[in-house]
PDB file of C-alpha atoms in Angstrom:
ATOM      1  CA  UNK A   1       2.345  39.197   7.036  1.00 76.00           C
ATOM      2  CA  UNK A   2      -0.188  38.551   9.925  1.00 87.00           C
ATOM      3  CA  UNK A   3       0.845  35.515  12.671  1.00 88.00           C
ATOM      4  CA  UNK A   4      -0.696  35.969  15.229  1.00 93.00           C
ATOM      5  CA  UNK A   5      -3.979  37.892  16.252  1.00 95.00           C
ATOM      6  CA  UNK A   6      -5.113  38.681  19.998  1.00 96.00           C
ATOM      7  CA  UNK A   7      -8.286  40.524  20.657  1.00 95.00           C
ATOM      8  CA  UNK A   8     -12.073  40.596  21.517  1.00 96.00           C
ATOM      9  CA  UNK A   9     -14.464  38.924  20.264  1.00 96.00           C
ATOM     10  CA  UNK A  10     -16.974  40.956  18.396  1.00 96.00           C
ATOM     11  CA  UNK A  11     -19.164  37.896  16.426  1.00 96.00           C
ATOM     12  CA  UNK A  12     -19.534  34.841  14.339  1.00 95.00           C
ATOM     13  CA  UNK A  13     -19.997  33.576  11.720  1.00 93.00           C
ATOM     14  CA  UNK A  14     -20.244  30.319   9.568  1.00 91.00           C
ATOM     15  CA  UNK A  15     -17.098  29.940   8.843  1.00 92.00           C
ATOM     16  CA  UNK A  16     -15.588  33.066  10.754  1.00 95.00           C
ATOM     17  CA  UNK A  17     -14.997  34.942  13.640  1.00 96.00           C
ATOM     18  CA  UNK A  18     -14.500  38.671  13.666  1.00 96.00           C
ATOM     19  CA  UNK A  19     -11.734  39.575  16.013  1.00 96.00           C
ATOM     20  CA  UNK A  20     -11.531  42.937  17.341  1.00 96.00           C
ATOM     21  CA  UNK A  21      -8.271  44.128  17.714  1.00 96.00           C
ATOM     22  CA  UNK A  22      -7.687  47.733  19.280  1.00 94.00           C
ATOM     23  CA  UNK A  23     -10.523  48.876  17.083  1.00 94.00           C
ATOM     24  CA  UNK A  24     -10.217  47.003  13.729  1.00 95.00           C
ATOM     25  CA  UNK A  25     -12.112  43.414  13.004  1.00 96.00           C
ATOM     26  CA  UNK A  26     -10.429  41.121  11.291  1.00 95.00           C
ATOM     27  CA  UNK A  27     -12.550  38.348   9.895  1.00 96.00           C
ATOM     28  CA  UNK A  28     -10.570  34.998  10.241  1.00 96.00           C
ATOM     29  CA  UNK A  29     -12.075  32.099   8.655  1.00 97.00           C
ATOM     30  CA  UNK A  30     -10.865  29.187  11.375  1.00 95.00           C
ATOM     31  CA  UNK A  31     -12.042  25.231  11.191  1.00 93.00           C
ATOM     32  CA  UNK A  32     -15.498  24.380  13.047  1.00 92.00           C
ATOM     33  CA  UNK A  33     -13.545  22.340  15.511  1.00 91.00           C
ATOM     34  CA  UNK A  34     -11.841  26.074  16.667  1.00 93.00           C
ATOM     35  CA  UNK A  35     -14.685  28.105  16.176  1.00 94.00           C
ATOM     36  CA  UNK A  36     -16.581  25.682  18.643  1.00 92.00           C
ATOM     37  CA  UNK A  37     -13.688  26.164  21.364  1.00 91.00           C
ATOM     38  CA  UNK A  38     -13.259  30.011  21.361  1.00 94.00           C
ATOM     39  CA  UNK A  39     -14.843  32.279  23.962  1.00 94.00           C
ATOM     40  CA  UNK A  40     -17.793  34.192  23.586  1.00 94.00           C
ATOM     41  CA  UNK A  41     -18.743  37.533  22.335  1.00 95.00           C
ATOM     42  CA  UNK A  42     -16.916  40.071  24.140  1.00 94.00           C
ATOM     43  CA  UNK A  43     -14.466  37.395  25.223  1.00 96.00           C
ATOM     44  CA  UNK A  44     -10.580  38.018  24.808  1.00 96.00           C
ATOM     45  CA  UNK A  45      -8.858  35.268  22.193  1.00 95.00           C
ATOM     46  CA  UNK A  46      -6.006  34.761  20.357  1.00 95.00           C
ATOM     47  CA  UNK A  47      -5.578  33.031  17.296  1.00 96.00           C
ATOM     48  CA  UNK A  48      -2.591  31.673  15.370  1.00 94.00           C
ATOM     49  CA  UNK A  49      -2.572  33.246  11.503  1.00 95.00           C
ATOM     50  CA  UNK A  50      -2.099  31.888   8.223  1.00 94.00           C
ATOM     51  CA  UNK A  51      -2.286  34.686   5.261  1.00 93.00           C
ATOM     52  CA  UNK A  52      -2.910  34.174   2.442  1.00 91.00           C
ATOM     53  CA  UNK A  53      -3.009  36.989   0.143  1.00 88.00           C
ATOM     54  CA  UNK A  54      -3.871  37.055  -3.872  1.00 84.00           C
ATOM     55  CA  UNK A  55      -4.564  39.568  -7.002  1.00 82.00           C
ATOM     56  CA  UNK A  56      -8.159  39.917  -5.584  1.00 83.00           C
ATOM     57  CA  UNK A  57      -8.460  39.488  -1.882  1.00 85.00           C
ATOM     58  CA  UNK A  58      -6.354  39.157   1.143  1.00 89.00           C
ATOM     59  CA  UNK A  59      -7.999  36.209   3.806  1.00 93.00           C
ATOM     60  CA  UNK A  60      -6.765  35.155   7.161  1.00 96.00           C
ATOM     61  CA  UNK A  61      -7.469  31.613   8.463  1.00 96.00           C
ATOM     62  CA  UNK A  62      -6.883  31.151  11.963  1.00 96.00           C
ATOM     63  CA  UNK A  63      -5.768  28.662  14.934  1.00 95.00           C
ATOM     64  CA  UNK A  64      -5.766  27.805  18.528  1.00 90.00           C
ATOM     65  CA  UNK A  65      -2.582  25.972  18.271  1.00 88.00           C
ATOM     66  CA  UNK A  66       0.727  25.923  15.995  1.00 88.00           C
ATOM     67  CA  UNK A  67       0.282  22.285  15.478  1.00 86.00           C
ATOM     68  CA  UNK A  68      -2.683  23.175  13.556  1.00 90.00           C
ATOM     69  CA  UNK A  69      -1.816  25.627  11.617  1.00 92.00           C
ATOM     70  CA  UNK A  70       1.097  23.580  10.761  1.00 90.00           C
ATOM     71  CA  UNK A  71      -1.497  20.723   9.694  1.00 91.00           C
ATOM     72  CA  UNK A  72      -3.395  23.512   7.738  1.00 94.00           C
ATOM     73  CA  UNK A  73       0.136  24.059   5.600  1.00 93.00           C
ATOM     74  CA  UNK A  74       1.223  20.238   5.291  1.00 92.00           C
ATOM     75  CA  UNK A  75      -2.652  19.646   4.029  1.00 94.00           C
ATOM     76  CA  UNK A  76      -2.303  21.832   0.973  1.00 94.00           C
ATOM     77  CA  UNK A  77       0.925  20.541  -0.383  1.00 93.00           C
ATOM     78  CA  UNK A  78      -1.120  17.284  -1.524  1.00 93.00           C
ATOM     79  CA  UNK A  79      -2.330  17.633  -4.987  1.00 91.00           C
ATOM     80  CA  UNK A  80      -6.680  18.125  -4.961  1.00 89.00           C
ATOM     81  CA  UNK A  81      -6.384  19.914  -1.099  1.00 93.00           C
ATOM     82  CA  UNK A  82      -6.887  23.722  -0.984  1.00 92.00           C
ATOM     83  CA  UNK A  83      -7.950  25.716   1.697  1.00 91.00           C
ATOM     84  CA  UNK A  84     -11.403  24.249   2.194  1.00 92.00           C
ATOM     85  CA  UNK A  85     -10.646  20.993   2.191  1.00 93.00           C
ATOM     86  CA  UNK A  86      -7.677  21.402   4.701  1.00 94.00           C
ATOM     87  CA  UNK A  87      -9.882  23.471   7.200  1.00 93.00           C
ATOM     88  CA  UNK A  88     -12.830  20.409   6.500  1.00 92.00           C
ATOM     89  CA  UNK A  89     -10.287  17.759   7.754  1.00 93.00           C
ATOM     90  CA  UNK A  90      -9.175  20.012  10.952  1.00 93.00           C
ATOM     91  CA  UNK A  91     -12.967  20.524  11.340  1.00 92.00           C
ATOM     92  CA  UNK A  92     -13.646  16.546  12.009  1.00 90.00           C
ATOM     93  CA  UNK A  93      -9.811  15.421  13.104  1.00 89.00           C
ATOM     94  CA  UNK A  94      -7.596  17.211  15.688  1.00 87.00           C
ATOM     95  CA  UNK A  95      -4.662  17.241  14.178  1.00 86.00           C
ATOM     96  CA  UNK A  96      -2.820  14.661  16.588  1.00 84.00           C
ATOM     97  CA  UNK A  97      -6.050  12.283  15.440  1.00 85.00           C
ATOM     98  CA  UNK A  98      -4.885  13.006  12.014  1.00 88.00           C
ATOM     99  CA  UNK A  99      -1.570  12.887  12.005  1.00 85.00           C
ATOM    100  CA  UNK A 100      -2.296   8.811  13.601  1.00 83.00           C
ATOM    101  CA  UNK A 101      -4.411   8.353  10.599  1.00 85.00           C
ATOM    102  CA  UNK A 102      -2.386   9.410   8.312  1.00 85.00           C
ATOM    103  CA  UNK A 103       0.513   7.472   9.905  1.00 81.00           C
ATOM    104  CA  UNK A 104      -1.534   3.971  10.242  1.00 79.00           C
ATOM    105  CA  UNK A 105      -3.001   4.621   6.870  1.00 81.00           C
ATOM    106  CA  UNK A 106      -7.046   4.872   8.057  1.00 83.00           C
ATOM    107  CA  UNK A 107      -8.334   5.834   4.792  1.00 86.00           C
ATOM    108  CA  UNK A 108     -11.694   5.368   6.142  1.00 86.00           C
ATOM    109  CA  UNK A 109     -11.505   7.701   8.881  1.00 86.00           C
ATOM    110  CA  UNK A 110      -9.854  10.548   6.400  1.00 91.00           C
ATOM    111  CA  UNK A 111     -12.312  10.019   3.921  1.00 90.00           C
ATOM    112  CA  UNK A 112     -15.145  11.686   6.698  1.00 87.00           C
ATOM    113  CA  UNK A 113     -14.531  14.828   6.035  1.00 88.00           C
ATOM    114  CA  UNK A 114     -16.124  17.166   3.279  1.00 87.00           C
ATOM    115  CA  UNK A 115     -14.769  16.948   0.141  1.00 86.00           C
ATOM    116  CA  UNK A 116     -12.741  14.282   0.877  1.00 91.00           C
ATOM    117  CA  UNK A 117     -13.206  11.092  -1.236  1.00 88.00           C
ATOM    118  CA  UNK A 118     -11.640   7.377  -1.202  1.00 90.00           C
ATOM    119  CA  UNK A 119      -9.065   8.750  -4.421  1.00 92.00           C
ATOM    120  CA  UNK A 120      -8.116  11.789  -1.870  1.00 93.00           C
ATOM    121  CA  UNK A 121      -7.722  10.233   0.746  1.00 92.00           C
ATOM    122  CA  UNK A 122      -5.155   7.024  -0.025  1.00 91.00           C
ATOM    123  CA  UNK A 123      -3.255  10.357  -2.276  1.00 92.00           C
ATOM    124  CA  UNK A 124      -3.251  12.210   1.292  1.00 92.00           C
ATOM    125  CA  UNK A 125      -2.027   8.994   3.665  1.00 88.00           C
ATOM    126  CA  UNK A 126       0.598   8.257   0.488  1.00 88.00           C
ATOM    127  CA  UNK A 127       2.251  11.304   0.340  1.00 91.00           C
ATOM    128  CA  UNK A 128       2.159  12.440   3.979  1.00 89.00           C
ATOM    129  CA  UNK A 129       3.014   9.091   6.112  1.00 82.00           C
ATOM    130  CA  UNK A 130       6.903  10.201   6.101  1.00 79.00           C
ATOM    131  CA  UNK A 131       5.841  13.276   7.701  1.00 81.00           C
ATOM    132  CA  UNK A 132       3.008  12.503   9.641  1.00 76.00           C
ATOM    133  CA  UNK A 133       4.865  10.402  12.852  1.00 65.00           C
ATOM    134  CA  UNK A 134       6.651  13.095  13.785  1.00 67.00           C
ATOM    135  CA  UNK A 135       3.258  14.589  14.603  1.00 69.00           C
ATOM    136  CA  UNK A 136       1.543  11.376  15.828  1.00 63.00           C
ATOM    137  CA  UNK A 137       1.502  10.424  19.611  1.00 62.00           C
ATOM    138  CA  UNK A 138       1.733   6.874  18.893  1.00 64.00           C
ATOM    139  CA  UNK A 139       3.854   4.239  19.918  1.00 64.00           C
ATOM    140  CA  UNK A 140       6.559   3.818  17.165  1.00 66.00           C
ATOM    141  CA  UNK A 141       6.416  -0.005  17.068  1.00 67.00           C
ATOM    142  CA  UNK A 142       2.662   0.267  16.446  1.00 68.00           C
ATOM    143  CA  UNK A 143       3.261   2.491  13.631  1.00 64.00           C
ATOM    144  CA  UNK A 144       5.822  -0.061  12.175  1.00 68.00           C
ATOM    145  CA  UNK A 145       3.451  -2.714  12.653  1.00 69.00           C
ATOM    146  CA  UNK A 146       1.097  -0.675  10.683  1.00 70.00           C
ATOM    147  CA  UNK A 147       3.007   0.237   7.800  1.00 69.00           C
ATOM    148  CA  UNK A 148       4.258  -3.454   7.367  1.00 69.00           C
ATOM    149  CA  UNK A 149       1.101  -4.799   6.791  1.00 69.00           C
ATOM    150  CA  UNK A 150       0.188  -2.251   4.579  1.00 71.00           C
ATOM    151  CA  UNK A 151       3.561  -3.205   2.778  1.00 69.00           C
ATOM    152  CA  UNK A 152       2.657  -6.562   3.278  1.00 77.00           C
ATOM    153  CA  UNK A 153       6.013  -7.706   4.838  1.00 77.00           C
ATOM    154  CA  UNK A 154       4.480  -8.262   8.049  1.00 76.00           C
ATOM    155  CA  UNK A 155       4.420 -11.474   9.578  1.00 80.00           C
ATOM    156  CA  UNK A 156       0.778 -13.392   8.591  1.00 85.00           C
ATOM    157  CA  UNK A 157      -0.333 -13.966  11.737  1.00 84.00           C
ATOM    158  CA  UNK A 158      -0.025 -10.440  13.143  1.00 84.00           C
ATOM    159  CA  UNK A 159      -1.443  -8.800   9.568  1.00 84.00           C
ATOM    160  CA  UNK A 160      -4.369 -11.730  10.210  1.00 88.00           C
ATOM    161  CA  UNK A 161      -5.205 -10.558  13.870  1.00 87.00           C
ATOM    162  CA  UNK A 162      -5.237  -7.112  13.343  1.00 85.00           C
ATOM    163  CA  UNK A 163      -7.731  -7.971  10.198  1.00 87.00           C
ATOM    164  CA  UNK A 164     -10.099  -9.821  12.462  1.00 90.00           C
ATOM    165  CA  UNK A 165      -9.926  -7.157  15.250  1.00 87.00           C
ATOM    166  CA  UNK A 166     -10.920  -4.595  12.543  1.00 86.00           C
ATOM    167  CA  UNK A 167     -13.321  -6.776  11.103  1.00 88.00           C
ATOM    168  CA  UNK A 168     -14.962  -6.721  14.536  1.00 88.00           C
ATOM    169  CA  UNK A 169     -15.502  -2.750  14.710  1.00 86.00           C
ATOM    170  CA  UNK A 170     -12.017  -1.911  16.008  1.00 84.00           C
ATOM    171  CA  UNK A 171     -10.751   1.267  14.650  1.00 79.00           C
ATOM    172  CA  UNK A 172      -7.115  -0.025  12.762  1.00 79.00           C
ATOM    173  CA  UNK A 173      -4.750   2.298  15.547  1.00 75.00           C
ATOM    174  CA  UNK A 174      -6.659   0.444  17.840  1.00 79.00           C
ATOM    175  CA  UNK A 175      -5.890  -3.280  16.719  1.00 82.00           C
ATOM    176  CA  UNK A 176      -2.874  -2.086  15.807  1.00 81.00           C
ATOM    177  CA  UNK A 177      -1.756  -0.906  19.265  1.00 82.00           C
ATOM    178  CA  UNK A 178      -3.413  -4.433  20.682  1.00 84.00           C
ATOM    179  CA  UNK A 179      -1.891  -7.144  18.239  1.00 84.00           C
ATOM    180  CA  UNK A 180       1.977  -4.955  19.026  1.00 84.00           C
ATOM    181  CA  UNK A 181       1.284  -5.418  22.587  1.00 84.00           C
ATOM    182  CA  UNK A 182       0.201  -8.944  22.231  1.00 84.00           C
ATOM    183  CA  UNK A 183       3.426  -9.206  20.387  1.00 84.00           C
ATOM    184  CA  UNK A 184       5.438  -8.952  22.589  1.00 81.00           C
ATOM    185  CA  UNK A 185       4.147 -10.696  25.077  1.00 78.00           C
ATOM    186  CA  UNK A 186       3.354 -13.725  22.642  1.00 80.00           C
ATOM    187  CA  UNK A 187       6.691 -13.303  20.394  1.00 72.00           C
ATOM    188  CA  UNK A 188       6.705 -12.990  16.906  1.00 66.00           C
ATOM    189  CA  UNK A 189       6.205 -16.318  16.172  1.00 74.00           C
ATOM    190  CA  UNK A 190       3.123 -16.765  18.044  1.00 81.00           C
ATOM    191  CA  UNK A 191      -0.493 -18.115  16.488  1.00 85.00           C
ATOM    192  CA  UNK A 192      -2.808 -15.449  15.007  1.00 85.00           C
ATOM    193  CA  UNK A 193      -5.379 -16.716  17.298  1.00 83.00           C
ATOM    194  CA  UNK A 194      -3.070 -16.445  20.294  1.00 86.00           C
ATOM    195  CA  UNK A 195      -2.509 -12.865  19.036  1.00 85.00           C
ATOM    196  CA  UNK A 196      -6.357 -12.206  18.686  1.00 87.00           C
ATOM    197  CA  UNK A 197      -6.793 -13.476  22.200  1.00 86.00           C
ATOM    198  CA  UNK A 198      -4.434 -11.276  23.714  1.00 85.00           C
ATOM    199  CA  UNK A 199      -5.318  -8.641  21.679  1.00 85.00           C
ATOM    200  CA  UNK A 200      -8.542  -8.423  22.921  1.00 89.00           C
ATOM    201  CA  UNK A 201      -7.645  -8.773  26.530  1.00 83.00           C
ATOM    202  CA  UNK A 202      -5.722  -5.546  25.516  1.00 82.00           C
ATOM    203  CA  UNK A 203      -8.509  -3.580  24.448  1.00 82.00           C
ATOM    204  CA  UNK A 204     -10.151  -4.805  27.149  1.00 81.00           C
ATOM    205  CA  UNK A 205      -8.223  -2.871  29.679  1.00 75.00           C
TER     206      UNK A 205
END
């Protein structure tokens, strides 16, 4: 089983890279996001590995980080999401990016990548948003926030604020990070307009 490849560049393509290494190319089909970031022809790189090998062909799909291929593994284990459909989400998200929107449970932004409909994407945020923290570099309390008004036990007039600041082109991590700060500089009992106030003087910053 192949882990790790480190080579030359010998060319591109698509969806692939052909690494030369000590003579042989491999082709490794990698995510466009990695295939934009790799050196150039002739170039040394190394790649992290995922193989996957079946009754009719052996392929090799590679990474520039663990965290990634990690991602590429965690993908797949949600009913609809093979191969291309994992490497399409790493192609549009880094995988801290989409690890946070899996966590805050941004449908929206998950649903951008190919292949990837509205149905797919609440059955991705569902069944990864246990795992998906531990991967997210996000304030905990924001992510607590998040998932309580998605439970609907948060308090009104912080699920209200963070509605309005979304409903004014904020991305949801965003008002979410603003209306926790505002929190706790407001208390929990404070006005949703108080909250949108100082949320905005948040983002602001």
């Amino acid at each position: 089983m192949i882990g790790k490849l480190k080579g030359v560049v010998d060319s591109y393509g698509e969806d692939f890279v052909i690494l030369d290494v000590q003579g042989v190319g491999y082709v490794v089909h990698c995510s466009a996001r990695t295939l934009q970031r790799m050196p150039g022809v002739g170039e040394a790189a190394s790649l992290a590995i995922e193989t996957y090998v079946r009754e009719d062909m052996i392929r090799l799909y590679g990474f520039r980080s663990d965290a990634e291929r990690e991602w590429f593994r965690l993908l797949q284990t949600v009913q609809g999401v093979g191969s291309k459909v994992a490497l399409g989400l790493l192609s549009v998200m880094e995988p801290e990016a989409l690890a946070t929107a899996i966590a805050m449970g941004d449908k929206t932004a998950i649903a951008r990548a190919p292949g990837v409909g509205p149905r797919l994407a609440a059955r991705l945020t569902a069944e990864l948003k246990d795992k998906a923290p531990a991967f997210a570099p996000i304030d905990p309390a924001v992510l607590a926030l998040s998932g309580a008004v998605q439970d609907r036990t948060a308090p009104q007039p912080a699920a209200d604020a963070i509605s309005a600041l979304v409903n004014l082109g904020y991305a949801p991590v965003q008002a979410s990070a603003a209306i926790s700060a505002a929190m706790k500089g407001a208390g929990e009992g404070a006005e949703a307009k108080t909250l949108i106030r100082l949320g905005l003087r948040e983002l602001a910053r």
